[in-house]
N, CA, C and O atoms as a Tinker XYZ file with bonds, in Angstrom:
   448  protein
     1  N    -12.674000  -28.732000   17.612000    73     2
     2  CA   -11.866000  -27.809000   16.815000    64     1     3
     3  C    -10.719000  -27.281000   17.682000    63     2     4     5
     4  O    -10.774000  -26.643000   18.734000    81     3
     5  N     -9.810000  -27.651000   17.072000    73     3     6
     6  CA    -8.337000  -26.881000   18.167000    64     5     7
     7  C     -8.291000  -25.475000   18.240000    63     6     8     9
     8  O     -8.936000  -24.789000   17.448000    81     7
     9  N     -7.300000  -24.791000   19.477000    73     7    10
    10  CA    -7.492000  -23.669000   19.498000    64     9    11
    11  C     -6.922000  -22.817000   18.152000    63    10    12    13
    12  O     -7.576000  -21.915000   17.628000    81    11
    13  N     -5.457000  -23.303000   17.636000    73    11    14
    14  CA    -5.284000  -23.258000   16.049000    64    13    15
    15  C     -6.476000  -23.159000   14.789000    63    14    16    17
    16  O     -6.402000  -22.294000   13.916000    81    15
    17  N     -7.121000  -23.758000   14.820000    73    15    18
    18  CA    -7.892000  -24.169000   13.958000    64    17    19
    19  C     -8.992000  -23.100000   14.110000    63    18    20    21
    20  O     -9.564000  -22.562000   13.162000    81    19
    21  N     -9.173000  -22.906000   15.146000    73    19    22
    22  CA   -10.324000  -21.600000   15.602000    64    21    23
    23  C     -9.619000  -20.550000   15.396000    63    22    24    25
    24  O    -10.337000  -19.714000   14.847000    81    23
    25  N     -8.488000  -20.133000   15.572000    73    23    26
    26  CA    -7.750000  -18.718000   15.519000    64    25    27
    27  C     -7.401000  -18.573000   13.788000    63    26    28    29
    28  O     -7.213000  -17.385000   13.523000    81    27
    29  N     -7.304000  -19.245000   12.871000    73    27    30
    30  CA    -7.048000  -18.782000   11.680000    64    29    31
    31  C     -8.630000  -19.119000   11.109000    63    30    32    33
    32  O     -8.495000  -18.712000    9.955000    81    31
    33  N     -9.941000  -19.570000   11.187000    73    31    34
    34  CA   -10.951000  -19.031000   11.029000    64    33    35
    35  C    -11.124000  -17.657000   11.487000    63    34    36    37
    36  O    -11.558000  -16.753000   10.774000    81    35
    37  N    -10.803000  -17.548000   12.581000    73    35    38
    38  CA   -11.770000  -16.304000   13.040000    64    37    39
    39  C    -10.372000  -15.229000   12.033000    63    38    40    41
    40  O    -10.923000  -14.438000   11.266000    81    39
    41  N     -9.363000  -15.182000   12.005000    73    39    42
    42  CA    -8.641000  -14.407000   11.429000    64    41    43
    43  C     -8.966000  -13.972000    9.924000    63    42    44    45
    44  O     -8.812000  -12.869000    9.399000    81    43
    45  N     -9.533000  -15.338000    9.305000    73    43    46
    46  CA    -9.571000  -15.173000    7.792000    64    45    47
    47  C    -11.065000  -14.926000    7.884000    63    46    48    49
    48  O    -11.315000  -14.833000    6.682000    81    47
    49  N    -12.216000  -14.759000    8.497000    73    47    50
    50  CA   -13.329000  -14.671000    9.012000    64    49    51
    51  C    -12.886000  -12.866000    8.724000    63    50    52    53
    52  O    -12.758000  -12.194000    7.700000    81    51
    53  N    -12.797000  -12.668000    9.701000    73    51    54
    54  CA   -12.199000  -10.605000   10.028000    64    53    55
    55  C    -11.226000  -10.237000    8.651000    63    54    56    57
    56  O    -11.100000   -9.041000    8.388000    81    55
    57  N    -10.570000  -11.195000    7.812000    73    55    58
    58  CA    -9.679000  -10.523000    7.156000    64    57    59
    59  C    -10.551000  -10.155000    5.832000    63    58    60    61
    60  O    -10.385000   -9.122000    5.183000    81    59
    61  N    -11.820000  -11.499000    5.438000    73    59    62
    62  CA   -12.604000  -11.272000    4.377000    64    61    63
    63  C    -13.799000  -10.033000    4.484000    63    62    64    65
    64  O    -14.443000   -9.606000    3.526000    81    63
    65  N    -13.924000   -9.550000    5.988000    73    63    66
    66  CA   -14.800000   -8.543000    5.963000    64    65    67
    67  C    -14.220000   -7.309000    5.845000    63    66    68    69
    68  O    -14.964000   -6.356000    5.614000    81    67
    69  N    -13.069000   -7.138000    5.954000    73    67    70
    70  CA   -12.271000   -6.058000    6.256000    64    69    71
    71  C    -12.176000   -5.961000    4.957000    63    70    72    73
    72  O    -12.593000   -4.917000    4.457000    81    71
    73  N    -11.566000   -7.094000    3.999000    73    71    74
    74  CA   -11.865000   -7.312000    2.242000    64    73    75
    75  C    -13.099000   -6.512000    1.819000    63    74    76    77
    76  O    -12.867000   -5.444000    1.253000    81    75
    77  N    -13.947000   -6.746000    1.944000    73    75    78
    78  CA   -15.036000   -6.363000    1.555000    64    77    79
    79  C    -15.682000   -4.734000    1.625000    63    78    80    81
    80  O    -16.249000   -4.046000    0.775000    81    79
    81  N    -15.209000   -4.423000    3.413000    73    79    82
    82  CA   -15.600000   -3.144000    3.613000    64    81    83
    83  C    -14.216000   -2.275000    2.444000    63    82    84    85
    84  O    -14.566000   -1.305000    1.771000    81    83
    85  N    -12.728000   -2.794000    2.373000    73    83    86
    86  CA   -12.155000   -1.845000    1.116000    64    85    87
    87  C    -12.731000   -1.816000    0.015000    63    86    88    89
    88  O    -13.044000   -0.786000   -0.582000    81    87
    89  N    -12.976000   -3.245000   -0.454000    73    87    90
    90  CA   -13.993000   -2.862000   -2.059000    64    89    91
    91  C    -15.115000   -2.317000   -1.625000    63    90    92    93
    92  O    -15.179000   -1.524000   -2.564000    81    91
    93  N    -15.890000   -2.110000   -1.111000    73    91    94
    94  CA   -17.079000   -1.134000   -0.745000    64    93    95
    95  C    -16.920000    0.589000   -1.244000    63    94    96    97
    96  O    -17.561000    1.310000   -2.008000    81    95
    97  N    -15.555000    0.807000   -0.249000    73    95    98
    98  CA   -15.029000    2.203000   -0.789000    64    97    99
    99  C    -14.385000    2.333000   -1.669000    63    98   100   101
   100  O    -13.966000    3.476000   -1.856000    81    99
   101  N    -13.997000    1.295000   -2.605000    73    99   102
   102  CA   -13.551000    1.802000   -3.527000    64   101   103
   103  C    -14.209000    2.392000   -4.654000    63   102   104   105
   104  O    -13.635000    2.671000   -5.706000    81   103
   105  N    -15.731000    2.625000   -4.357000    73   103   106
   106  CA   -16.526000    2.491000   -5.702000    64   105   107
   107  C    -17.138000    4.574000   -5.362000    63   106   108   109
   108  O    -17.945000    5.180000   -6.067000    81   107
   109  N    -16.359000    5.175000   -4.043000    73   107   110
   110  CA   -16.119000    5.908000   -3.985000    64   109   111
   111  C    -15.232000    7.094000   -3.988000    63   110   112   113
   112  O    -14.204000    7.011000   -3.315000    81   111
   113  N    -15.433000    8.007000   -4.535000    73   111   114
   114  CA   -14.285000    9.314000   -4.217000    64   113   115
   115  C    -13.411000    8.938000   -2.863000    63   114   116   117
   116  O    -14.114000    8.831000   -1.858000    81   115
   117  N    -12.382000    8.779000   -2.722000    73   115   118
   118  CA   -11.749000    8.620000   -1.733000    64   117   119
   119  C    -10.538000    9.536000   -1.710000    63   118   120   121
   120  O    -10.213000   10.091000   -2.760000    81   119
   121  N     -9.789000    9.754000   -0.506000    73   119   122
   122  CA    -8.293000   10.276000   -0.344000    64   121   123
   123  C     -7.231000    9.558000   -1.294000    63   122   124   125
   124  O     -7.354000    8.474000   -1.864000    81   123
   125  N     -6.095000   10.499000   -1.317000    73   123   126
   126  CA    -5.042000    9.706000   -1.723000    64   125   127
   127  C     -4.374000    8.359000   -1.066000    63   126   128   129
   128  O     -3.742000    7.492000   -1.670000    81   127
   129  N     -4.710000    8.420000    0.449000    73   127   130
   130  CA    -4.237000    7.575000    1.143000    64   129   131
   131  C     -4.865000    6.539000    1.025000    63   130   132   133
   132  O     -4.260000    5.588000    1.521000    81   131
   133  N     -6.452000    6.124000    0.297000    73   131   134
   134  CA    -6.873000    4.774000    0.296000    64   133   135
   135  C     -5.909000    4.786000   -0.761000    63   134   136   137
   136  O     -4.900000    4.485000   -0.124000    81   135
   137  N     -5.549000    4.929000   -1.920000    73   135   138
   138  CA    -4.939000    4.437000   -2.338000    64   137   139
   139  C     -3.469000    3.887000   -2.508000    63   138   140   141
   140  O     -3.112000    3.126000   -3.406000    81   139
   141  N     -2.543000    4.477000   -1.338000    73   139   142
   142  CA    -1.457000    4.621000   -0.921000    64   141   143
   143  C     -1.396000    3.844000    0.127000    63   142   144   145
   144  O     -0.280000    3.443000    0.457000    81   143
   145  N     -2.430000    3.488000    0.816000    73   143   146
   146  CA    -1.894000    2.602000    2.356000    64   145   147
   147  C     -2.965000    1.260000    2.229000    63   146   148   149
   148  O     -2.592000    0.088000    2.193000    81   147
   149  N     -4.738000    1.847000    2.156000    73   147   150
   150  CA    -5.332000    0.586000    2.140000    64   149   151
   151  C     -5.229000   -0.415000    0.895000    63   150   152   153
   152  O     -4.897000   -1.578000    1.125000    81   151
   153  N     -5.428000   -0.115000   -0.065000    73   151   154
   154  CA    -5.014000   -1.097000   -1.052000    64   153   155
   155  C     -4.002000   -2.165000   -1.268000    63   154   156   157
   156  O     -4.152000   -3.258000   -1.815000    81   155
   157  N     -2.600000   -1.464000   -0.558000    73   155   158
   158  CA    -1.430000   -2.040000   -0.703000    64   157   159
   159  C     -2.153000   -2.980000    0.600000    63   158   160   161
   160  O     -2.583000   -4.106000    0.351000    81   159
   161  N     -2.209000   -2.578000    1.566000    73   159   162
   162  CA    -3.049000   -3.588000    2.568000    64   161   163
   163  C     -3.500000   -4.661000    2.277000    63   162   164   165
   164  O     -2.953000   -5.722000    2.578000    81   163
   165  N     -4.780000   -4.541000    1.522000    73   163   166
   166  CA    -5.642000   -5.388000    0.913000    64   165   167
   167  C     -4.981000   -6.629000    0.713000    63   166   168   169
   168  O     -5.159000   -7.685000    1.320000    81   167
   169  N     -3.885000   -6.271000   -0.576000    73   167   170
   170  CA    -3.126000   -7.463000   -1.278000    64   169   171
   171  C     -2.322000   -7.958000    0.110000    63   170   172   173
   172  O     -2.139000   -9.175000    0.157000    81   171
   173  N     -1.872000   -7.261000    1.126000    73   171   174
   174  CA    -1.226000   -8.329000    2.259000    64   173   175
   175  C     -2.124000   -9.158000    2.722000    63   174   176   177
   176  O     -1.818000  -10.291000    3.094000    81   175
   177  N     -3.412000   -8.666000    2.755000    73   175   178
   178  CA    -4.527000   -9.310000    3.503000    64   177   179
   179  C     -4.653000  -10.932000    2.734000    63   178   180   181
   180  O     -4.657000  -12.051000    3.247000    81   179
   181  N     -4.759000  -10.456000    1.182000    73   179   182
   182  CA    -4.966000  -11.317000    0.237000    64   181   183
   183  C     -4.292000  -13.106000    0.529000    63   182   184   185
   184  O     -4.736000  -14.237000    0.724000    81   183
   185  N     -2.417000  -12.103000    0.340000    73   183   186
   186  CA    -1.456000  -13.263000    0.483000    64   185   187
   187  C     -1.605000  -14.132000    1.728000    63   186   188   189
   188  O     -1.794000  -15.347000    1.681000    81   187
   189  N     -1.479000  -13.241000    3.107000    73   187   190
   190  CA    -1.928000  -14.005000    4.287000    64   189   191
   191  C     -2.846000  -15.450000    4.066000    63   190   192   193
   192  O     -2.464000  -16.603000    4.267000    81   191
   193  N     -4.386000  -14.906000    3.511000    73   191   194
   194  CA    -5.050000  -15.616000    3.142000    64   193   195
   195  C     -4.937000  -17.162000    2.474000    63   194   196   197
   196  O     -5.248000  -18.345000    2.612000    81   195
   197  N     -4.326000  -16.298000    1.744000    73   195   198
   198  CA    -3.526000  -17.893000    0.565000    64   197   199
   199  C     -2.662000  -18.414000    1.395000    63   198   200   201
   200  O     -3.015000  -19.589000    1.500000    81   199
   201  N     -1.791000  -18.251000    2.012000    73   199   202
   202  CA    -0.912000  -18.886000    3.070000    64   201   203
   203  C     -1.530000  -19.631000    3.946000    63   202   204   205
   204  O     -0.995000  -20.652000    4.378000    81   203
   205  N     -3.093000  -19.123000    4.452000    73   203   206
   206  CA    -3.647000  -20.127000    5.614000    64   205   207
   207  C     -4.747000  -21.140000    4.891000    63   206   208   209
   208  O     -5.445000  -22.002000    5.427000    81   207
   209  N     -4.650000  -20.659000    3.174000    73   207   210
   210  CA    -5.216000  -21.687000    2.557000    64   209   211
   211  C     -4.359000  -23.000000    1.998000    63   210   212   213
   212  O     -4.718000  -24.164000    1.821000    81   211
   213  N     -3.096000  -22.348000    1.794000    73   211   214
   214  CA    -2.004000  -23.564000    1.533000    64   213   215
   215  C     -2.178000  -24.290000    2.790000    63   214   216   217
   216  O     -2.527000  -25.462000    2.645000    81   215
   217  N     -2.041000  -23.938000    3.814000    73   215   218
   218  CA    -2.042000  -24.359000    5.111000    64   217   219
   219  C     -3.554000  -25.489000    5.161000    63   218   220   221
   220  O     -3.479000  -26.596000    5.696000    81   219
   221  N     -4.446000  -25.132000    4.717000    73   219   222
   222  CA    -5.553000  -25.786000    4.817000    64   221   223
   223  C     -6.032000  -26.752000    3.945000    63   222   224   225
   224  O     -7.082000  -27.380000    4.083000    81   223
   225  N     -4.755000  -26.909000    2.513000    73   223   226
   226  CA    -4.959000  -27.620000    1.813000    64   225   227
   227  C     -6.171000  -27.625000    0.709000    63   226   228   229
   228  O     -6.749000  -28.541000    0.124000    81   227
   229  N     -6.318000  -26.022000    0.679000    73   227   230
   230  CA    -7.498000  -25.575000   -0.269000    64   229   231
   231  C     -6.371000  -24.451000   -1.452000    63   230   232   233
   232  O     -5.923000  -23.327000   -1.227000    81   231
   233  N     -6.254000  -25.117000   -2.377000    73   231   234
   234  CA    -5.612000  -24.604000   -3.730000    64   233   235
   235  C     -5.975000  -23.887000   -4.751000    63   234   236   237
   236  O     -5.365000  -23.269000   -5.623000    81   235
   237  N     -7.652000  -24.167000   -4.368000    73   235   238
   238  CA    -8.426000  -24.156000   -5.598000    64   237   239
   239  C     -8.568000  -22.562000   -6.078000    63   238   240   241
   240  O     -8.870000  -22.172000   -7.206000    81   239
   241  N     -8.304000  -21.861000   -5.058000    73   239   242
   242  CA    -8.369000  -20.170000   -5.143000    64   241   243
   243  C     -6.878000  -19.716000   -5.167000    63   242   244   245
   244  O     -6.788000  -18.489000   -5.128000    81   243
   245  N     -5.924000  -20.238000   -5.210000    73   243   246
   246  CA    -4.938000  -19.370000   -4.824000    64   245   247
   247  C     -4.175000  -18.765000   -6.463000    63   246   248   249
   248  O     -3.420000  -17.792000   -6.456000    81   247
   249  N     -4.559000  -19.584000   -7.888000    73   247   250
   250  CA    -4.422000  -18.365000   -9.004000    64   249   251
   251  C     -5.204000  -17.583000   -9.214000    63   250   252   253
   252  O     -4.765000  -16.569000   -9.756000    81   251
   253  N     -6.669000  -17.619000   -8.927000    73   251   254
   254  CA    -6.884000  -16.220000   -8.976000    64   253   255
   255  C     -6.743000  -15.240000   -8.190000    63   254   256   257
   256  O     -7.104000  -14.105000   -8.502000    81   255
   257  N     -6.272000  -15.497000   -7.207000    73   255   258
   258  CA    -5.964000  -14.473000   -5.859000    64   257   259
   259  C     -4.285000  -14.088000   -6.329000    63   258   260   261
   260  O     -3.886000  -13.050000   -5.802000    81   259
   261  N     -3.308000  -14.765000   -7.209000    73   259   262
   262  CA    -2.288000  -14.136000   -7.466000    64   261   263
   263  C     -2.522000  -13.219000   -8.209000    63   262   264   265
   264  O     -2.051000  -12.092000   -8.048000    81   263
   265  N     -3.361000  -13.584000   -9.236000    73   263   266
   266  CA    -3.281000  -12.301000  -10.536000    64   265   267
   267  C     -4.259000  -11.246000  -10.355000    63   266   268   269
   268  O     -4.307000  -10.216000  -11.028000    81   267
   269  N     -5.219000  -11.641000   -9.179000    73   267   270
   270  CA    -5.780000   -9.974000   -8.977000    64   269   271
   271  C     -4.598000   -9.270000   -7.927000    63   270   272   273
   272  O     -4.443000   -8.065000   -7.727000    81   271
   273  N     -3.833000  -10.387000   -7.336000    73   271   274
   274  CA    -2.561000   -9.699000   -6.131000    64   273   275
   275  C     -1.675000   -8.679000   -7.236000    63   274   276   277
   276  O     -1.440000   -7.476000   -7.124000    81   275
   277  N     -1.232000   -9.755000   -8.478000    73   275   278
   278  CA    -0.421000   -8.820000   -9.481000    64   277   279
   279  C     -0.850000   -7.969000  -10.190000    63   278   280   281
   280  O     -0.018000   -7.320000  -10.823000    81   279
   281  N     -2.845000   -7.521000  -10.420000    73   279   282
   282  CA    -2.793000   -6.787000  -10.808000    64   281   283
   283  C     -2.802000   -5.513000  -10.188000    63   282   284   285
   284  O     -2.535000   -4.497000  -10.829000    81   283
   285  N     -3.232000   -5.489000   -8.388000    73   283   286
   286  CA    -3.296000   -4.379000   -7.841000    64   285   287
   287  C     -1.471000   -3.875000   -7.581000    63   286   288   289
   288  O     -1.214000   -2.795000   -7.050000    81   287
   289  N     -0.402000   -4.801000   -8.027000    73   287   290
   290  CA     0.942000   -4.325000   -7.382000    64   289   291
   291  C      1.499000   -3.445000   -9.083000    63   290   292   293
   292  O      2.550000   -2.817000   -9.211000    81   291
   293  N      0.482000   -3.654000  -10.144000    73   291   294
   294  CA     1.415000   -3.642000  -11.297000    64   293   295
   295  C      0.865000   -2.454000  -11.912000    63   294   296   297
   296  O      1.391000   -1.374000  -12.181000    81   295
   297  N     -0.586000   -2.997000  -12.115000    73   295   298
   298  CA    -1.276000   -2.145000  -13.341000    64   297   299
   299  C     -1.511000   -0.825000  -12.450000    63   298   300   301
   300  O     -1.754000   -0.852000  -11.244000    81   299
   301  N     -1.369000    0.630000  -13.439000    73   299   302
   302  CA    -1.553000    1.773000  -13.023000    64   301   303
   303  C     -1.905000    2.335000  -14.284000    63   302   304   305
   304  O     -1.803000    1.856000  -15.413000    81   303
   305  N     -2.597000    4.098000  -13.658000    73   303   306
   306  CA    -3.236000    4.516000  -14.481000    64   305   307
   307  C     -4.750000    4.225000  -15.338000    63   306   308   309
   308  O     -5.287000    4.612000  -16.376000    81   307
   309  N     -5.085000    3.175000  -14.056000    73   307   310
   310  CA    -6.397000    2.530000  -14.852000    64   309   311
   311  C     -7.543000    3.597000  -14.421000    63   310   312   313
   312  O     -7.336000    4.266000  -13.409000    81   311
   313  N     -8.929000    3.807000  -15.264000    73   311   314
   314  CA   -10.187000    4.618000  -14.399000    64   313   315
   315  C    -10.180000    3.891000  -13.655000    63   314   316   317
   316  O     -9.669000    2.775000  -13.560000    81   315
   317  N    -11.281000    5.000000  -12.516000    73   315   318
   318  CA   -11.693000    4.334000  -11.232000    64   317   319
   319  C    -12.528000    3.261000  -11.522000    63   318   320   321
   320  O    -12.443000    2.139000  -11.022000    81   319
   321  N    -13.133000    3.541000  -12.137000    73   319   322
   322  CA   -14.218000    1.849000  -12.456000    64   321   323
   323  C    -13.642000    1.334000  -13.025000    63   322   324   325
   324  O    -14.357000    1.086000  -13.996000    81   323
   325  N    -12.234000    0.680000  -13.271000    73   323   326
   326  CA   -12.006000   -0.590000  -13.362000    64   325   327
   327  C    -11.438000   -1.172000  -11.910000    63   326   328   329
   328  O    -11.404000   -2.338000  -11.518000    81   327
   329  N    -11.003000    0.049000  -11.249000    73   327   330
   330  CA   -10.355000    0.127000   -9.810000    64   329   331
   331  C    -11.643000   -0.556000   -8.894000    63   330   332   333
   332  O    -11.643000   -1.471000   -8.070000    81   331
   333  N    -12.550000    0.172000   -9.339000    73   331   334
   334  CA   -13.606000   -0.775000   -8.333000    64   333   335
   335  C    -13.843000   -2.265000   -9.097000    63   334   336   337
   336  O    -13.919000   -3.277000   -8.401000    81   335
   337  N    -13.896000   -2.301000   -9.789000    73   335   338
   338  CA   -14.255000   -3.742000  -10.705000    64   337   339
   339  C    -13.119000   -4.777000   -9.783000    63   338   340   341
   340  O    -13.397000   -5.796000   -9.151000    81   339
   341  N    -12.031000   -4.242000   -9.929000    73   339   342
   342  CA   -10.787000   -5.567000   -9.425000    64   341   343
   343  C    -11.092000   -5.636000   -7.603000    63   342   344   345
   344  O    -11.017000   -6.697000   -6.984000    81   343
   345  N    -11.542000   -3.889000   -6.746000    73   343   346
   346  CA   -11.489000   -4.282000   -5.754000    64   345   347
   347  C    -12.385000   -4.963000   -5.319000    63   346   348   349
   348  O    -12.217000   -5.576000   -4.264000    81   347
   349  N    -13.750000   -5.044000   -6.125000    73   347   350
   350  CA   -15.224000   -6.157000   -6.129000    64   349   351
   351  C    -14.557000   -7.330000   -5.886000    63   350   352   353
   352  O    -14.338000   -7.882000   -4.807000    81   351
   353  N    -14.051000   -7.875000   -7.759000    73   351   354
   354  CA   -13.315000   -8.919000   -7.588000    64   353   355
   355  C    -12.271000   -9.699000   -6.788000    63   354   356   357
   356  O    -11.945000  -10.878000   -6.929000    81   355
   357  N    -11.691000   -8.547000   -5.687000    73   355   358
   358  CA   -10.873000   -9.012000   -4.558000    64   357   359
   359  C    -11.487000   -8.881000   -3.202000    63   358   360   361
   360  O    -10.947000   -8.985000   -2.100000    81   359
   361  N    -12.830000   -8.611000   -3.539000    73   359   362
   362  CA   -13.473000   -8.676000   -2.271000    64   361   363
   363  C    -14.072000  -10.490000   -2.124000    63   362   364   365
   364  O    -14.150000  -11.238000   -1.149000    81   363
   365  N    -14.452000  -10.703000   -3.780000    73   363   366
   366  CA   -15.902000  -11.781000   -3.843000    64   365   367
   367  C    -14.589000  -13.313000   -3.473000    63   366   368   369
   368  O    -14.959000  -14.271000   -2.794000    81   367
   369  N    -13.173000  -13.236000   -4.051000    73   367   370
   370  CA   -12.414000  -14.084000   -3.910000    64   369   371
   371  C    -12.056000  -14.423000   -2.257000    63   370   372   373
   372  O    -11.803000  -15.462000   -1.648000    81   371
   373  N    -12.191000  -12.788000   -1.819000    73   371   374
   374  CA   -11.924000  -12.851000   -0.376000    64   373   375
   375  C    -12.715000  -13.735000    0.520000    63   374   376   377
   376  O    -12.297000  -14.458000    1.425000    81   375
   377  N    -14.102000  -13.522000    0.050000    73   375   378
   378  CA   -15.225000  -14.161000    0.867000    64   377   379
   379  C    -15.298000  -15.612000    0.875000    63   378   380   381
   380  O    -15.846000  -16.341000    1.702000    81   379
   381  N    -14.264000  -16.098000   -0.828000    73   379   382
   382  CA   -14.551000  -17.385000   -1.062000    64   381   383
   383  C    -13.369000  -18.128000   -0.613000    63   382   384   385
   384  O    -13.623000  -19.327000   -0.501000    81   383
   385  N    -12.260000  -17.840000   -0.343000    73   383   386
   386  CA   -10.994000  -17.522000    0.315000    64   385   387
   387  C    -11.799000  -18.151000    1.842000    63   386   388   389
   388  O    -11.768000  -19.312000    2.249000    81   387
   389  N    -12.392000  -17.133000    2.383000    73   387   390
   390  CA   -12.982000  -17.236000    3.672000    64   389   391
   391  C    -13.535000  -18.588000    3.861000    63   390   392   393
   392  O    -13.184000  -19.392000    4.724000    81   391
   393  N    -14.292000  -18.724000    3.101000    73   391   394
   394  CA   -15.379000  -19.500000    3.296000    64   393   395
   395  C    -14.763000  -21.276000    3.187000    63   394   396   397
   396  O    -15.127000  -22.250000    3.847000    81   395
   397  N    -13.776000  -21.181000    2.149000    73   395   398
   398  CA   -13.065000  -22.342000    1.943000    64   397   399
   399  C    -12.581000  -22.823000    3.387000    63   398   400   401
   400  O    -13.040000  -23.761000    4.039000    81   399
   401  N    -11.358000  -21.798000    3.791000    73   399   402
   402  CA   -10.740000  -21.913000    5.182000    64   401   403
   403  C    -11.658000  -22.552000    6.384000    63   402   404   405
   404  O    -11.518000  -23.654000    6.913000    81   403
   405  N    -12.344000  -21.844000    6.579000    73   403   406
   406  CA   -13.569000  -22.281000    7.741000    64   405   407
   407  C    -13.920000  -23.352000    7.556000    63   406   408   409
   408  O    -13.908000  -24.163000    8.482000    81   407
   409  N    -14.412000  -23.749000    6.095000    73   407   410
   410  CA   -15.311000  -25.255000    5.749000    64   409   411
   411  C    -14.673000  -26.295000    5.977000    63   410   412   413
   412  O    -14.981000  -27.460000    6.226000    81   411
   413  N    -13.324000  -25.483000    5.813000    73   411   414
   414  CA   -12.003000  -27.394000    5.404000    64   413   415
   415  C    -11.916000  -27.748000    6.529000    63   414   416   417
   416  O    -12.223000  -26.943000    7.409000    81   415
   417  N    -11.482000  -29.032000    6.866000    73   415   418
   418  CA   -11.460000  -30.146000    7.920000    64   417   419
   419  C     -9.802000  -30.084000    8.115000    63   418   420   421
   420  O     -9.067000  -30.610000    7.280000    81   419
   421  N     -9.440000  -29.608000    8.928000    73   419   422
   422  CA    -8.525000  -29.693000    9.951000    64   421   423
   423  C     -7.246000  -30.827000    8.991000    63   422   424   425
   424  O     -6.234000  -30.456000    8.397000    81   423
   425  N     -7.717000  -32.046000    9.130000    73   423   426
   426  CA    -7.124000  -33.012000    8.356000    64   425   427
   427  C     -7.410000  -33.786000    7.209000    63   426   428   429
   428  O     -8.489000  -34.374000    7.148000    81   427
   429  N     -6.746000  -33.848000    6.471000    73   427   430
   430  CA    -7.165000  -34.309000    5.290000    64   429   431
   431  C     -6.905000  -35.528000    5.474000    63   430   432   433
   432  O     -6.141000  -35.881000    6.372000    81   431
   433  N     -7.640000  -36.583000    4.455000    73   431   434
   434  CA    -7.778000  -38.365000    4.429000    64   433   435
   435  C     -7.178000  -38.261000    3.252000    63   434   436   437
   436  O     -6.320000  -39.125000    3.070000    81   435
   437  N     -7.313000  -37.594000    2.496000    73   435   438
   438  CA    -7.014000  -37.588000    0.865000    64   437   439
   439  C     -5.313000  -37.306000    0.601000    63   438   440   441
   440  O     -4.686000  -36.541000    1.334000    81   439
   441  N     -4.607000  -38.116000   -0.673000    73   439   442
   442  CA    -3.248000  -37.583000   -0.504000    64   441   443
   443  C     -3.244000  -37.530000   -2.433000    63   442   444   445
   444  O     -3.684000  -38.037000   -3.465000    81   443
   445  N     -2.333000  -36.438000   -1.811000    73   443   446
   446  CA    -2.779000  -35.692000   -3.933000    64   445   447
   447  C     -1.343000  -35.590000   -4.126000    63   446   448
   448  O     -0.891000  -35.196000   -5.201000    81   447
């Protein structure tokens, strides 16, 4: 495994847990600032992601990772439990996000 190849695992590795620990709190009372600094976060975390999945030649996640991206940049005024519902849902994409990255093979044989 190249040193490349190890550094955007371990990145998207740390970026899906970091995913996870925000949807965690979101299903709590929080400050104004989770919602003002970590969230907007999140969705950078998100895009990154998709970028080192284009990179990896794994596609298969990257519409649903736009439209939960567009719904945390758009929709407002929603209850908190739907707020936790999408940050679940941008946690479970995160993990699968993750998990894709790590699994894929460096090079592909296949031409699409």
């Amino acid at each position: 495994m190249s040193k490349q190849t190890e550094a955007i695992n371990h990145t998207a590795t740390v970026a899906g847990l970091a995913g996870m620990i925000f949807a965690g709190l979101g299903f709590f009372p929080l400050p104004y600032g989770y919602y003002l600094f970590l969230r907007p976060t999140l969705v950078v975390i998100c895009v990154l992601l998709a970028l080192c999945a284009m990179v990896k030649r794994t596609y298969s996640v990257l519409l649903p990772l736009a439209c939960i991206a567009v719904l945390f940049v758009s929709v407002k005024g929603l209850p908190k439990a739907v707020w936790a519902m999408l940050d679940l849902a941008t946690a479970v994409s995160l993990v699968v996000i993750t998990h894709k990255i790590v699994s894929a093979k460096p090079e592909s044989t296949e031409s699409s």
